CSV table of C-alpha atoms in Angstrom, one decimal:
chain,number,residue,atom,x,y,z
A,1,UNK,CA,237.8,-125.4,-1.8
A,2,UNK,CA,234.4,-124.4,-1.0
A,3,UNK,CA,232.5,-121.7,-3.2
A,4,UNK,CA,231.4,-118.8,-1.5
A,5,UNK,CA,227.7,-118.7,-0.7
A,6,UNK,CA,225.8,-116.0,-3.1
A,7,UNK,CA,224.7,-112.9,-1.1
A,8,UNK,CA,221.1,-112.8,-1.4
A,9,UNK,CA,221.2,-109.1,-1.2
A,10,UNK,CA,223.2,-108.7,-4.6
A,11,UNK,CA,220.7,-107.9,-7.2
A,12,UNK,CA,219.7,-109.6,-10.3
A,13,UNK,CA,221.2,-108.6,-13.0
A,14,UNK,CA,217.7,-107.4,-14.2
A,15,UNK,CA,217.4,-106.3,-11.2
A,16,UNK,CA,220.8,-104.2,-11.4
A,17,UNK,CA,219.4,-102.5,-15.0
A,18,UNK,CA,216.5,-101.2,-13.0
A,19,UNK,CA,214.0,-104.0,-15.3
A,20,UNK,CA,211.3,-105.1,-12.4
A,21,UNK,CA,210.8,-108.9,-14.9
A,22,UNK,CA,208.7,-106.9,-17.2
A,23,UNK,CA,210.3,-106.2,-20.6
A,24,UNK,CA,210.2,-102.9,-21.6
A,25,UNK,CA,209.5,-101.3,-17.6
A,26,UNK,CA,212.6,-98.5,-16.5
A,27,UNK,CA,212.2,-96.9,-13.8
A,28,UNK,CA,212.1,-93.1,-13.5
A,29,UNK,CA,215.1,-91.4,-13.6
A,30,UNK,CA,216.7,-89.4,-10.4
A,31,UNK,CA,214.7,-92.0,-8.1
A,32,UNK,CA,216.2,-94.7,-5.6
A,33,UNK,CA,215.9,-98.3,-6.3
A,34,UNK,CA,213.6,-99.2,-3.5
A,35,UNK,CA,211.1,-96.4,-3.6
A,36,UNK,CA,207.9,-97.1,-5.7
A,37,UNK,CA,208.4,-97.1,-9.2
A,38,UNK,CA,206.4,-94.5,-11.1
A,39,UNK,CA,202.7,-96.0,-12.6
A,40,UNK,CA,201.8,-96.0,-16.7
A,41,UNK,CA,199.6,-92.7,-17.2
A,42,UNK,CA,196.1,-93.4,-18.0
A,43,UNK,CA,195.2,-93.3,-21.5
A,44,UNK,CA,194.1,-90.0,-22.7
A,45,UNK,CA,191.5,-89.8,-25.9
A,46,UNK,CA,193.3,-87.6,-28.3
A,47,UNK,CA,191.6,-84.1,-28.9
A,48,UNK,CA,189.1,-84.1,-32.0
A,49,UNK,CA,188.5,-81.2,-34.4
A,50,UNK,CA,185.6,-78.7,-33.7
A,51,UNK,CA,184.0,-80.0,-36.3
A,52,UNK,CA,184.1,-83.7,-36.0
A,53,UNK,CA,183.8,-83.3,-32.3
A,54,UNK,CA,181.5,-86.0,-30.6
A,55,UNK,CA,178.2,-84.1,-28.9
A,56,UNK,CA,177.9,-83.7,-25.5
A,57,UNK,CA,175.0,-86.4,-23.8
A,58,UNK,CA,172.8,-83.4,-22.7
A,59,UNK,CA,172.8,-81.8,-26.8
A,60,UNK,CA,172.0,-85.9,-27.6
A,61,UNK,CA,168.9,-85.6,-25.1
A,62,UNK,CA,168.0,-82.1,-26.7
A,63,UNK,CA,167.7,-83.5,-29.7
A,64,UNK,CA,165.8,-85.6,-29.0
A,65,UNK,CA,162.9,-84.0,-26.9
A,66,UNK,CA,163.1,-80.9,-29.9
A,67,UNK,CA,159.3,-81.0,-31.5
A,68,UNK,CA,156.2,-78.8,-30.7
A,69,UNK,CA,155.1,-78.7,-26.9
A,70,UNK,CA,151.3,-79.1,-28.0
A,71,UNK,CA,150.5,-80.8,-31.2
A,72,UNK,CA,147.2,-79.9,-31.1
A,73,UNK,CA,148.0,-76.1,-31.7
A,74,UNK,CA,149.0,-76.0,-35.2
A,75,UNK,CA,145.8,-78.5,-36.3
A,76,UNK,CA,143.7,-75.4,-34.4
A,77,UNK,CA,145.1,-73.1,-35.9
A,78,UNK,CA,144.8,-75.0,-39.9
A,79,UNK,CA,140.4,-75.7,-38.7
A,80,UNK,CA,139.9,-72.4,-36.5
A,81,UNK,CA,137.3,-71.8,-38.8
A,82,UNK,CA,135.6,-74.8,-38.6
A,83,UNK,CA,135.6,-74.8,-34.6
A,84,UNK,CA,134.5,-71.6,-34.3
A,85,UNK,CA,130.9,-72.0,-35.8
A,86,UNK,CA,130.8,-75.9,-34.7
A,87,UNK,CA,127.6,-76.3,-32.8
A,88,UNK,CA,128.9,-79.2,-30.7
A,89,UNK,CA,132.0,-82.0,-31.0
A,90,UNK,CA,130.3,-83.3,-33.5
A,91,UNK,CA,130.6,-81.6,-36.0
A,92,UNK,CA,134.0,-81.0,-35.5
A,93,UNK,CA,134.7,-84.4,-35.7
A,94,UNK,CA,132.6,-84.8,-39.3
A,95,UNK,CA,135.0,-81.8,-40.9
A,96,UNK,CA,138.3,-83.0,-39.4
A,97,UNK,CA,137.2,-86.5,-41.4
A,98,UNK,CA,136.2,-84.6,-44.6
A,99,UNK,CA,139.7,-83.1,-44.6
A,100,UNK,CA,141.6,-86.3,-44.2
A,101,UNK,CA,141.8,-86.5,-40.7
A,102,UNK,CA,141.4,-90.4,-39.1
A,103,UNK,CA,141.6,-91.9,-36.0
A,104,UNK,CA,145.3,-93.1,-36.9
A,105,UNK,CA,146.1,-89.8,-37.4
A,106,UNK,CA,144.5,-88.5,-34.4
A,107,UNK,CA,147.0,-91.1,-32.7
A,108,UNK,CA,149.6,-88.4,-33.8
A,109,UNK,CA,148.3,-85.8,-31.7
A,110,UNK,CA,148.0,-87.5,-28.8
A,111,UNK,CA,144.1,-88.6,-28.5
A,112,UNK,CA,143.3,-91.9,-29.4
A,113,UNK,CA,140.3,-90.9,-31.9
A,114,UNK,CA,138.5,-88.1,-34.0
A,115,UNK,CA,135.9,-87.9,-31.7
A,116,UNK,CA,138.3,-87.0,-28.5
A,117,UNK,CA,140.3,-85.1,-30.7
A,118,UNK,CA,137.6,-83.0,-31.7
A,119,UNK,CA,136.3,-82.2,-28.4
A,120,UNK,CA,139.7,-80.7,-27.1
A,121,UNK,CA,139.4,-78.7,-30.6
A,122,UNK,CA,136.0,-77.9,-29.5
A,123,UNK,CA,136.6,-76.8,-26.1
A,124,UNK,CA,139.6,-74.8,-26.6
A,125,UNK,CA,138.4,-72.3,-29.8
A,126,UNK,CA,135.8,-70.2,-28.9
A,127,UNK,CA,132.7,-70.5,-30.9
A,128,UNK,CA,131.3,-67.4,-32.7
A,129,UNK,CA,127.8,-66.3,-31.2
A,130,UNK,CA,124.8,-67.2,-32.6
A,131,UNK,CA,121.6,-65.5,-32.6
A,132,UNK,CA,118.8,-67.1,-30.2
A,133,UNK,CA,116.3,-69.2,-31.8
A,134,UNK,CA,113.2,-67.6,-32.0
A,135,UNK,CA,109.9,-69.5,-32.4
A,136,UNK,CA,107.7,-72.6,-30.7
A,137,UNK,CA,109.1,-75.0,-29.0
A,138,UNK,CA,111.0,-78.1,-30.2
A,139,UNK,CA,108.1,-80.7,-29.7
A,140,UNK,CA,105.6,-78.7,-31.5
A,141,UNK,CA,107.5,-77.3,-34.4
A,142,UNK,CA,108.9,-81.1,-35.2
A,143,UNK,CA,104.9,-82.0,-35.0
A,144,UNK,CA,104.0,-79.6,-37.8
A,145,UNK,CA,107.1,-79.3,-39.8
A,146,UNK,CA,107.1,-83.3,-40.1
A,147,UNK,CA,103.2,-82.7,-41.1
A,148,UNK,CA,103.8,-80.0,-44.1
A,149,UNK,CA,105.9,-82.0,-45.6
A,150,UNK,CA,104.3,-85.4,-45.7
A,151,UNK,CA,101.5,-83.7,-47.1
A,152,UNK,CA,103.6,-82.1,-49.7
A,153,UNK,CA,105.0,-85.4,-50.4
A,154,UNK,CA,101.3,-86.7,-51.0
A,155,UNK,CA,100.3,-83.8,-53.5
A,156,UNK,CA,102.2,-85.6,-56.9
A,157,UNK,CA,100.2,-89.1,-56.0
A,158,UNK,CA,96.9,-86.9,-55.4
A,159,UNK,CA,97.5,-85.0,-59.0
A,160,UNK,CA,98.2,-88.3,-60.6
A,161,UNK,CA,95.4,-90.5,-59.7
A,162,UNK,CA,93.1,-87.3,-60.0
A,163,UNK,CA,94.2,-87.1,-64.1
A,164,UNK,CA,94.1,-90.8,-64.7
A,165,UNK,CA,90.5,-91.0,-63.4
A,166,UNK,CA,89.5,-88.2,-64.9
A,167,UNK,CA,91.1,-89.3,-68.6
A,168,UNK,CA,88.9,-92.8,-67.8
A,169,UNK,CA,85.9,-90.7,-66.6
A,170,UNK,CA,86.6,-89.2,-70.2
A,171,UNK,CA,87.3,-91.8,-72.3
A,172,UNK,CA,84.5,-92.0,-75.5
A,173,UNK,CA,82.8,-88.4,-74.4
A,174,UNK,CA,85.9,-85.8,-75.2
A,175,UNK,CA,87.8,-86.1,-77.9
A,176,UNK,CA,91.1,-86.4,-78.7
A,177,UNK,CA,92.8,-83.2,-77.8
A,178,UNK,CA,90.7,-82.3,-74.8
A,179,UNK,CA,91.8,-85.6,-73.2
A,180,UNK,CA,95.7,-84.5,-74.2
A,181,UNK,CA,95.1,-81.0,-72.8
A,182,UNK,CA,93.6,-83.1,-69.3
A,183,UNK,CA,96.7,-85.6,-69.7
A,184,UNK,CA,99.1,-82.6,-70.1
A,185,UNK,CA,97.7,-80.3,-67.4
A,186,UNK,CA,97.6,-82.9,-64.7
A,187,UNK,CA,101.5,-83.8,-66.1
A,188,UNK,CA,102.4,-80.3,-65.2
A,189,UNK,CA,100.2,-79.9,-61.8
A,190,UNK,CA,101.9,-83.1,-60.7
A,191,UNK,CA,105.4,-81.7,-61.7
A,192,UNK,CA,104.8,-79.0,-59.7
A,193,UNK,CA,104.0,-81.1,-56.7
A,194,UNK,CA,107.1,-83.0,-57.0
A,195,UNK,CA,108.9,-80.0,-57.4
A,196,UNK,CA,106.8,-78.9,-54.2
A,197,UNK,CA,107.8,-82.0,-52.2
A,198,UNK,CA,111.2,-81.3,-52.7
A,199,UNK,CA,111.7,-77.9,-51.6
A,200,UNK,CA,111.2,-78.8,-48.2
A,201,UNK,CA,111.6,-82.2,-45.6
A,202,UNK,CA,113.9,-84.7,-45.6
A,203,UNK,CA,114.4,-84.7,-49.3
A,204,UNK,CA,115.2,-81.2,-49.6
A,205,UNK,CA,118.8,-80.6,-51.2
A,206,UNK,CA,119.9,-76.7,-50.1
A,207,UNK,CA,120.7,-76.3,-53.8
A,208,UNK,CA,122.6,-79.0,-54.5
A,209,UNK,CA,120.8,-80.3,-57.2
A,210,UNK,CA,121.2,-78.9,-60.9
A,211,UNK,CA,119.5,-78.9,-64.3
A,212,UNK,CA,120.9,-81.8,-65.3
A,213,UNK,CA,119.5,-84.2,-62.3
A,214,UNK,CA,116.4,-82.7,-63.3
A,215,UNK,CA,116.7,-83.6,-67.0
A,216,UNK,CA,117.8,-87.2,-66.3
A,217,UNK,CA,114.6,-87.7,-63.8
A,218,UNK,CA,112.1,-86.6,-66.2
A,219,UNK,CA,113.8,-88.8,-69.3
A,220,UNK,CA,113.6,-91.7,-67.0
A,221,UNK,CA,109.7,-91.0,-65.5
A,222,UNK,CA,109.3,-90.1,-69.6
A,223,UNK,CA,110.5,-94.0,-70.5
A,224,UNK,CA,108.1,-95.0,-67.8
A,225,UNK,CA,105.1,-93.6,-69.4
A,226,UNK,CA,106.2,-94.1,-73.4
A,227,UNK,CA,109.6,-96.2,-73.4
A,228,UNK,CA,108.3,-100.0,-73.3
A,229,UNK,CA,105.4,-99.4,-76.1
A,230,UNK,CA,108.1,-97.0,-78.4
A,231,UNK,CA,110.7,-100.4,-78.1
A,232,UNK,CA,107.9,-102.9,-78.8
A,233,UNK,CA,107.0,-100.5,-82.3
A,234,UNK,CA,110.8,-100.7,-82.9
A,235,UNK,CA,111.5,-104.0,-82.7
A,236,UNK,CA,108.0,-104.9,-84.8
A,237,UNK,CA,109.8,-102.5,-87.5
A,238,UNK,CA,108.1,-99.0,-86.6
A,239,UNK,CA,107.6,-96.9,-85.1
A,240,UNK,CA,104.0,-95.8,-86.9
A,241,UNK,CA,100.8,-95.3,-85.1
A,242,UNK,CA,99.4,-93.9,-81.9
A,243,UNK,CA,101.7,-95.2,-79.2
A,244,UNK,CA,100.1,-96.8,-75.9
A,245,UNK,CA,100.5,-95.5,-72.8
A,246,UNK,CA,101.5,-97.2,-69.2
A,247,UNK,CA,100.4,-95.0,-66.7
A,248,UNK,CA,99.8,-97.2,-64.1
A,249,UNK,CA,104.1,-97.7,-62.9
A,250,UNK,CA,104.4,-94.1,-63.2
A,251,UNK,CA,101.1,-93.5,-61.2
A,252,UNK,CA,102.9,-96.0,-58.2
A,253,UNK,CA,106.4,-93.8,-58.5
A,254,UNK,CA,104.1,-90.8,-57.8
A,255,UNK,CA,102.5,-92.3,-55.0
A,256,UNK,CA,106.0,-93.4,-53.7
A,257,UNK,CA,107.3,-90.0,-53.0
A,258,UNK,CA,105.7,-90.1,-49.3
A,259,UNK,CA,107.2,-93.4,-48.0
A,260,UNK,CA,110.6,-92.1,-49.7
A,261,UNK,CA,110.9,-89.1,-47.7
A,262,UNK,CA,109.8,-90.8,-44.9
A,263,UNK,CA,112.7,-93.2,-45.4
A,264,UNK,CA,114.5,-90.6,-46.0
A,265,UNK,CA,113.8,-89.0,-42.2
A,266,UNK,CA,114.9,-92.4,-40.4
A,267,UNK,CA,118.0,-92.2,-42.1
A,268,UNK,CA,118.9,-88.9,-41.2
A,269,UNK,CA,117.3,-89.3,-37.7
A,270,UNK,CA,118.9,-92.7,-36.5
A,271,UNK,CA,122.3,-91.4,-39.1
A,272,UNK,CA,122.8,-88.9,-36.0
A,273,UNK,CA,121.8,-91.1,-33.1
A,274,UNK,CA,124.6,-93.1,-34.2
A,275,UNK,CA,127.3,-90.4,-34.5
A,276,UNK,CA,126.4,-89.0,-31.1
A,277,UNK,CA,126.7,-92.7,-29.5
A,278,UNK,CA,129.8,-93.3,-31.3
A,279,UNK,CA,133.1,-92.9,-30.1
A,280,UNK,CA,135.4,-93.9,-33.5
A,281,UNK,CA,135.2,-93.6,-37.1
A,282,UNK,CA,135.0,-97.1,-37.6
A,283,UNK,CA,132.0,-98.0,-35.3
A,284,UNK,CA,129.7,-95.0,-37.2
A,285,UNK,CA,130.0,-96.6,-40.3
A,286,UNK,CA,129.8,-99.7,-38.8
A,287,UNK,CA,126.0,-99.1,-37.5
A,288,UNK,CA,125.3,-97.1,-40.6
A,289,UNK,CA,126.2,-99.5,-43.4
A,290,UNK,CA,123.2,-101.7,-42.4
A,291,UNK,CA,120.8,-99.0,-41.5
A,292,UNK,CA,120.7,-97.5,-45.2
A,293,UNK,CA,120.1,-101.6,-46.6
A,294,UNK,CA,117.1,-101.6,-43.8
A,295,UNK,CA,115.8,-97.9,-45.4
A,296,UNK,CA,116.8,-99.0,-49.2
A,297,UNK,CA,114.7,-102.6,-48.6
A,298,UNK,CA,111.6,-100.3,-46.2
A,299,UNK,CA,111.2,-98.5,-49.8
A,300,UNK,CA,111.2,-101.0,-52.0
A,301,UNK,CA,108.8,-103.1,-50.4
A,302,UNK,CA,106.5,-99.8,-50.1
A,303,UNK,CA,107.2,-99.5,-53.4
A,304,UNK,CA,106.0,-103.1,-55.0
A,305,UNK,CA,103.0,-102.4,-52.6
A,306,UNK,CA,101.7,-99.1,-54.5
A,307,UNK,CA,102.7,-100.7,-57.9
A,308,UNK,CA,101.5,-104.0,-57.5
A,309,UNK,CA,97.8,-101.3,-56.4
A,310,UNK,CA,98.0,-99.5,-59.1
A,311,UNK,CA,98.2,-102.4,-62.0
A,312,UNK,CA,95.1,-103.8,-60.1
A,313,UNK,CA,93.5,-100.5,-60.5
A,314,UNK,CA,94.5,-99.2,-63.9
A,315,UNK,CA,96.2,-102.6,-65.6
A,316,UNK,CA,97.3,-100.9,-68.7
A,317,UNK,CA,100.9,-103.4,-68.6
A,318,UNK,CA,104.3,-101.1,-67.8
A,319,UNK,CA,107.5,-102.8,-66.7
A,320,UNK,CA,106.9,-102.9,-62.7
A,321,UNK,CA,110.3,-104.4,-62.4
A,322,UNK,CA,111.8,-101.7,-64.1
A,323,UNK,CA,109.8,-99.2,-62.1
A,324,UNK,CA,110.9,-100.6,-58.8
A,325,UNK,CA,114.1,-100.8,-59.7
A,326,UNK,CA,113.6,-96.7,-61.1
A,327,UNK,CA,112.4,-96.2,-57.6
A,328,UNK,CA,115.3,-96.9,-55.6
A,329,UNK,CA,117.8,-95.3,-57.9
A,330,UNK,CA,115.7,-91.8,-57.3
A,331,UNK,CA,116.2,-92.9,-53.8
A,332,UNK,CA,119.6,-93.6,-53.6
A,333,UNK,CA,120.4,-90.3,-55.8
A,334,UNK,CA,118.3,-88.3,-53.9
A,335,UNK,CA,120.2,-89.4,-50.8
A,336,UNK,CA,123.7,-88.5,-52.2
A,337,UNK,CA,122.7,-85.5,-53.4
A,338,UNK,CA,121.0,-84.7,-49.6
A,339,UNK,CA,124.3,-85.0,-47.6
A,340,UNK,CA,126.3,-83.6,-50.5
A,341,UNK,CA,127.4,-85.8,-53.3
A,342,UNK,CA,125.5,-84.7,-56.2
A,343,UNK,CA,128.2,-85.7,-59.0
A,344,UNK,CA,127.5,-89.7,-58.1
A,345,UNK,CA,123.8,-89.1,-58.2
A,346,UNK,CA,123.6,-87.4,-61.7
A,347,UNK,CA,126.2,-89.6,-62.7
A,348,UNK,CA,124.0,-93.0,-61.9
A,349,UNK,CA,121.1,-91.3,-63.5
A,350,UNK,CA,123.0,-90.6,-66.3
A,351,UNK,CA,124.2,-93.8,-67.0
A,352,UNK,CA,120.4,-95.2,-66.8
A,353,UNK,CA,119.1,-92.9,-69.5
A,354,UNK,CA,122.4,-93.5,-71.8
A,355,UNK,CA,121.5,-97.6,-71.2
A,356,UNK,CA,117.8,-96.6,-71.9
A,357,UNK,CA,118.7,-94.7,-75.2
A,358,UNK,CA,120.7,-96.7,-76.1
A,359,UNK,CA,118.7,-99.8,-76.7
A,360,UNK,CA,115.9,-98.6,-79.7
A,361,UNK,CA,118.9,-96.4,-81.1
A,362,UNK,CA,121.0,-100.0,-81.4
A,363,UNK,CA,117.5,-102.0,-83.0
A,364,UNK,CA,117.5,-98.8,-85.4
A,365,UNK,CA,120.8,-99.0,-86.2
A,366,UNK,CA,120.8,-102.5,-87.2
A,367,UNK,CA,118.7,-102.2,-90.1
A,368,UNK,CA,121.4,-101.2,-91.9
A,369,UNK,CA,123.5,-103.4,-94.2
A,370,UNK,CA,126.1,-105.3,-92.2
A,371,UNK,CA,125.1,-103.5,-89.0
A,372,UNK,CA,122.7,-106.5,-88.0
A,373,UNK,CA,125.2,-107.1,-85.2
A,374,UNK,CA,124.4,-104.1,-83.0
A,375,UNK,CA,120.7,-105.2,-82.2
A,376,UNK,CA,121.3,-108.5,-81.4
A,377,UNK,CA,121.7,-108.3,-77.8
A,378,UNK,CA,118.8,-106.0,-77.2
A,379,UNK,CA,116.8,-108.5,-79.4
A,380,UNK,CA,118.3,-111.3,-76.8
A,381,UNK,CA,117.4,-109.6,-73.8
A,382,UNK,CA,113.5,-109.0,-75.1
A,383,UNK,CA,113.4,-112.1,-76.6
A,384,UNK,CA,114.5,-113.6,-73.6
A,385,UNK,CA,112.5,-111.5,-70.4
A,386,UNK,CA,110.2,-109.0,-72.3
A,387,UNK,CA,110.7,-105.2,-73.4
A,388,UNK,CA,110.2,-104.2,-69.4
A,389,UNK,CA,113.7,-106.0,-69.4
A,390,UNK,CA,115.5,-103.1,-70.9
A,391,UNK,CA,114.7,-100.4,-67.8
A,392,UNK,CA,115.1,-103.4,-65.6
A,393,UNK,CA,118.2,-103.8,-66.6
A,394,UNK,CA,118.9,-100.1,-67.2
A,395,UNK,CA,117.7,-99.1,-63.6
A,396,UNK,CA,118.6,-101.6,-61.7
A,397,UNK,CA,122.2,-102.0,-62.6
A,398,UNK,CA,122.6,-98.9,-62.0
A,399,UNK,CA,121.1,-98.7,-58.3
A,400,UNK,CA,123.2,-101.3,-57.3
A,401,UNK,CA,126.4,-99.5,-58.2
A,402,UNK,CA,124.7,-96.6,-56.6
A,403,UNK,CA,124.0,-98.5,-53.6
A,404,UNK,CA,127.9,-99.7,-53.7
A,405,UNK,CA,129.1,-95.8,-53.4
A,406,UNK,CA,126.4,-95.1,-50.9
A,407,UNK,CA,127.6,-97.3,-48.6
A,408,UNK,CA,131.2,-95.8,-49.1
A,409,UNK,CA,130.2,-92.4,-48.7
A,410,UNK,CA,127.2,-92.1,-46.5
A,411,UNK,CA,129.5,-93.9,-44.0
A,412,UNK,CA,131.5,-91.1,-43.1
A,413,UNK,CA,130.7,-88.9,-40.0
A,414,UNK,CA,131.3,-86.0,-42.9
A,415,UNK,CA,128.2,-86.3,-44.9
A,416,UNK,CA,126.1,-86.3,-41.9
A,417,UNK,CA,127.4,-82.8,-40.8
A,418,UNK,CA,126.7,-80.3,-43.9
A,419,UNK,CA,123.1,-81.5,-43.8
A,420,UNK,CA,120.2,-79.9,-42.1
A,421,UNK,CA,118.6,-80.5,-39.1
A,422,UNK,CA,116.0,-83.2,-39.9
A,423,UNK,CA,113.2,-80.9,-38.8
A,424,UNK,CA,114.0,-77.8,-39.8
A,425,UNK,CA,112.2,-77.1,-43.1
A,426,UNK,CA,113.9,-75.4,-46.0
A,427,UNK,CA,117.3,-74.3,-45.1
A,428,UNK,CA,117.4,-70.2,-45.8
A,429,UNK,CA,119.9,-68.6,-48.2
């Protein structure tokens, strides 16, 4: 018996449930076996709530370009005032830095420093009209202003070596107190000059300066005259008796007003070369830092010159150490309170006359029981380098800070923009 041969047209029986091999694949109902079986439907994300519903790519993009068109417009609108009676970039530049304003910052408005910052500022607030300059011309009212005030400058030198010649002219033919009235008149007069000298030039302040600046310079040009011979009576149990005077350092500090206004001038004058040439905060204070040592060191060596002058002329001892170092605080203070930090310059002077007070008011207090203490490091110091080593001391450590926040502040494009034109003359009210 042979078995039948299996007809290879009988389905599987897979094949005869309507499975295609896959588990779990039917095929659709009310359809014949060999058409084409119907396909899986794509998968479909299931519908979110409104309010967990993913954004849309273009709201994404919105989000992202949302911020001001022109960034500049608000930092116009917070210094209109300031652009509108700027004279040039310049000084647009110097009151965007006194308000906090840096070249990283700048970076945040687009420009990639104050200085090109302050020139769009510049150019798109109109400036308020100013009234035309009336007078000579540029060249010949710089001539004459720059030569009224150097002779101003020269008037308490004059006044000074006038009254000390005339009190040596004097000496063993007046008496007493016509030689104090000639002392005291030419003390005034040449107070008066420096008070002259000031009003005007390079050194000229636009009010800035108060009473007590003005205290603190005539109690250190007072220790000067009376300071080193009142500590030397201290210390050698006094004080009793006339007390000797030391003209001769106060006569070179008189005679040293000229070259520091003149020093004075080259700052301010090559201070604004340098912020016109510059292009970033960072290089201005770069070329200034070095330029106020070069003026600090032009005065001091003036300075040694007219003092080491006047000890040949008039001897009479004085601390000349002490007196130089006296110099370039006055300087330095001066300076600061020019381009409009008066607080550091009365404090430095400040400081000076408390150090300079201090010292007899510690040898006095000594004497009493117990208290032996509290002179002994003025007695060190004198013992050591002299009683011209207290104002040395006094003066100089106190220029040197001074010189420390100079360099900080006189730095900044700011303090070079609230001053004066160099050449101007006394600002008006």
């Amino acid at each position: 018996m042979h078995e039948a041969p299996r007809d290879s047209g009988t389905p599987e029986p897979s094949e005869a449930h309507g499975t295609s091999g896959v588990p779990g694949a039917h095929e659709c109902p009310g359809t014949p076996a060999p058409a084409t079986s119907c396909e899986a439907p794509e998968p479909v994300e299931p519908a979110r709530a409104p309010e967990i519903a993913r954004p849309a790519p273009a709201h994404r993009l919105g989000a992202v370009r949302r911020g001001p068109a022109d960034p500049v417009k608000s930092l116009m609108h917070r210094h209109r005032e300031l652009c509108e009676r700027a004279v040039d970039p310049l000084e647009v530049a110097a009151g965007l830095e006194a308000h906090g304003v840096t070249d990283r910052a700048a970076a945040r408005y687009r420009h990639r420093d104050v200085f090109s910052l302050a020139e769009e500022l510049f150019a798109r607030v109109p400036g308020v009209a100013a009234a035309p300059a009336k007078g000579p011309d540029a060249p010949e009212r710089d001539v004459a202003t720059r030569a009224a005030w150097s002779l101003r400058a020269l008037v308490p030198g004059a006044v000074c070596v006038a009254t000390v010649s005339a009190l040596g002219l004097t000496e063993g033919a007046l008496g007493g107190r016509a030689r104090i009235a000639i002392a005291v008149a030419g003390g005034l007069v040449a107070l008066a000059g420096l008070a002259l000298g000031l009003r005007s030039g390079p050194l000229y302040a636009e009010g800035r300066s108060s009473g007590a600046a003005k205290a603190y310079g005539c109690w250190l040009l007072g220790y000067v005259l009376y300071g080193e011979p009142l500590l030397d009576q201290v210390l050698s149990g006094g004080p009793e008796g006339p007390w000797a005077l030391t003209p001769a350092p106060l006569l070179g500090l008189a005679l040293s007003l000229a070259p520091a206004t003149w020093c004075a001038h080259l700052f301010s004058v090559h201070a604004h070369r340098r912020l016109i040439g510059s292009r970033a905060l960072e290089e201005f204070a770069a070329g200034v830092r070095p330029l106020l040592f070069g003026v600090v060191a032009l005065h001091l060596c003036a300075l040694a010159g007219l003092l080491y002058l006047a000890h040949l002329a008039y001897g009479g001892g004085g601390a000349y150490v002490g007196a130089a170092s006296l110099g370039v605080l006055l300087l330095l203070a001066r300076l600061l309170t020019v381009h409009g930090f008066p607080g550091l310059a009365v404090g430095g002077m400040a400081v000076a006359c408390a150090v300079e007070a201090l010292a007899p008011a510690l040898v006095l207090a000594g004497r009493l029981p117990g208290l032996h203490v509290l002179a002994r490091p003025v007695d060190t110091l004198v013992m050591a380098s002299g009683t011209g080593s207290v104002p040395a001391v006094a003066c100089g450590a106190t220029a040197f800070g001074l010189l420390v926040a100079a360099t900080v502040v006189l730095s900044r494009a700011s303090a070079h923009s609230t001053a004066r034109p160099v050449d101007e003359g006394p600002a008006v009210a």
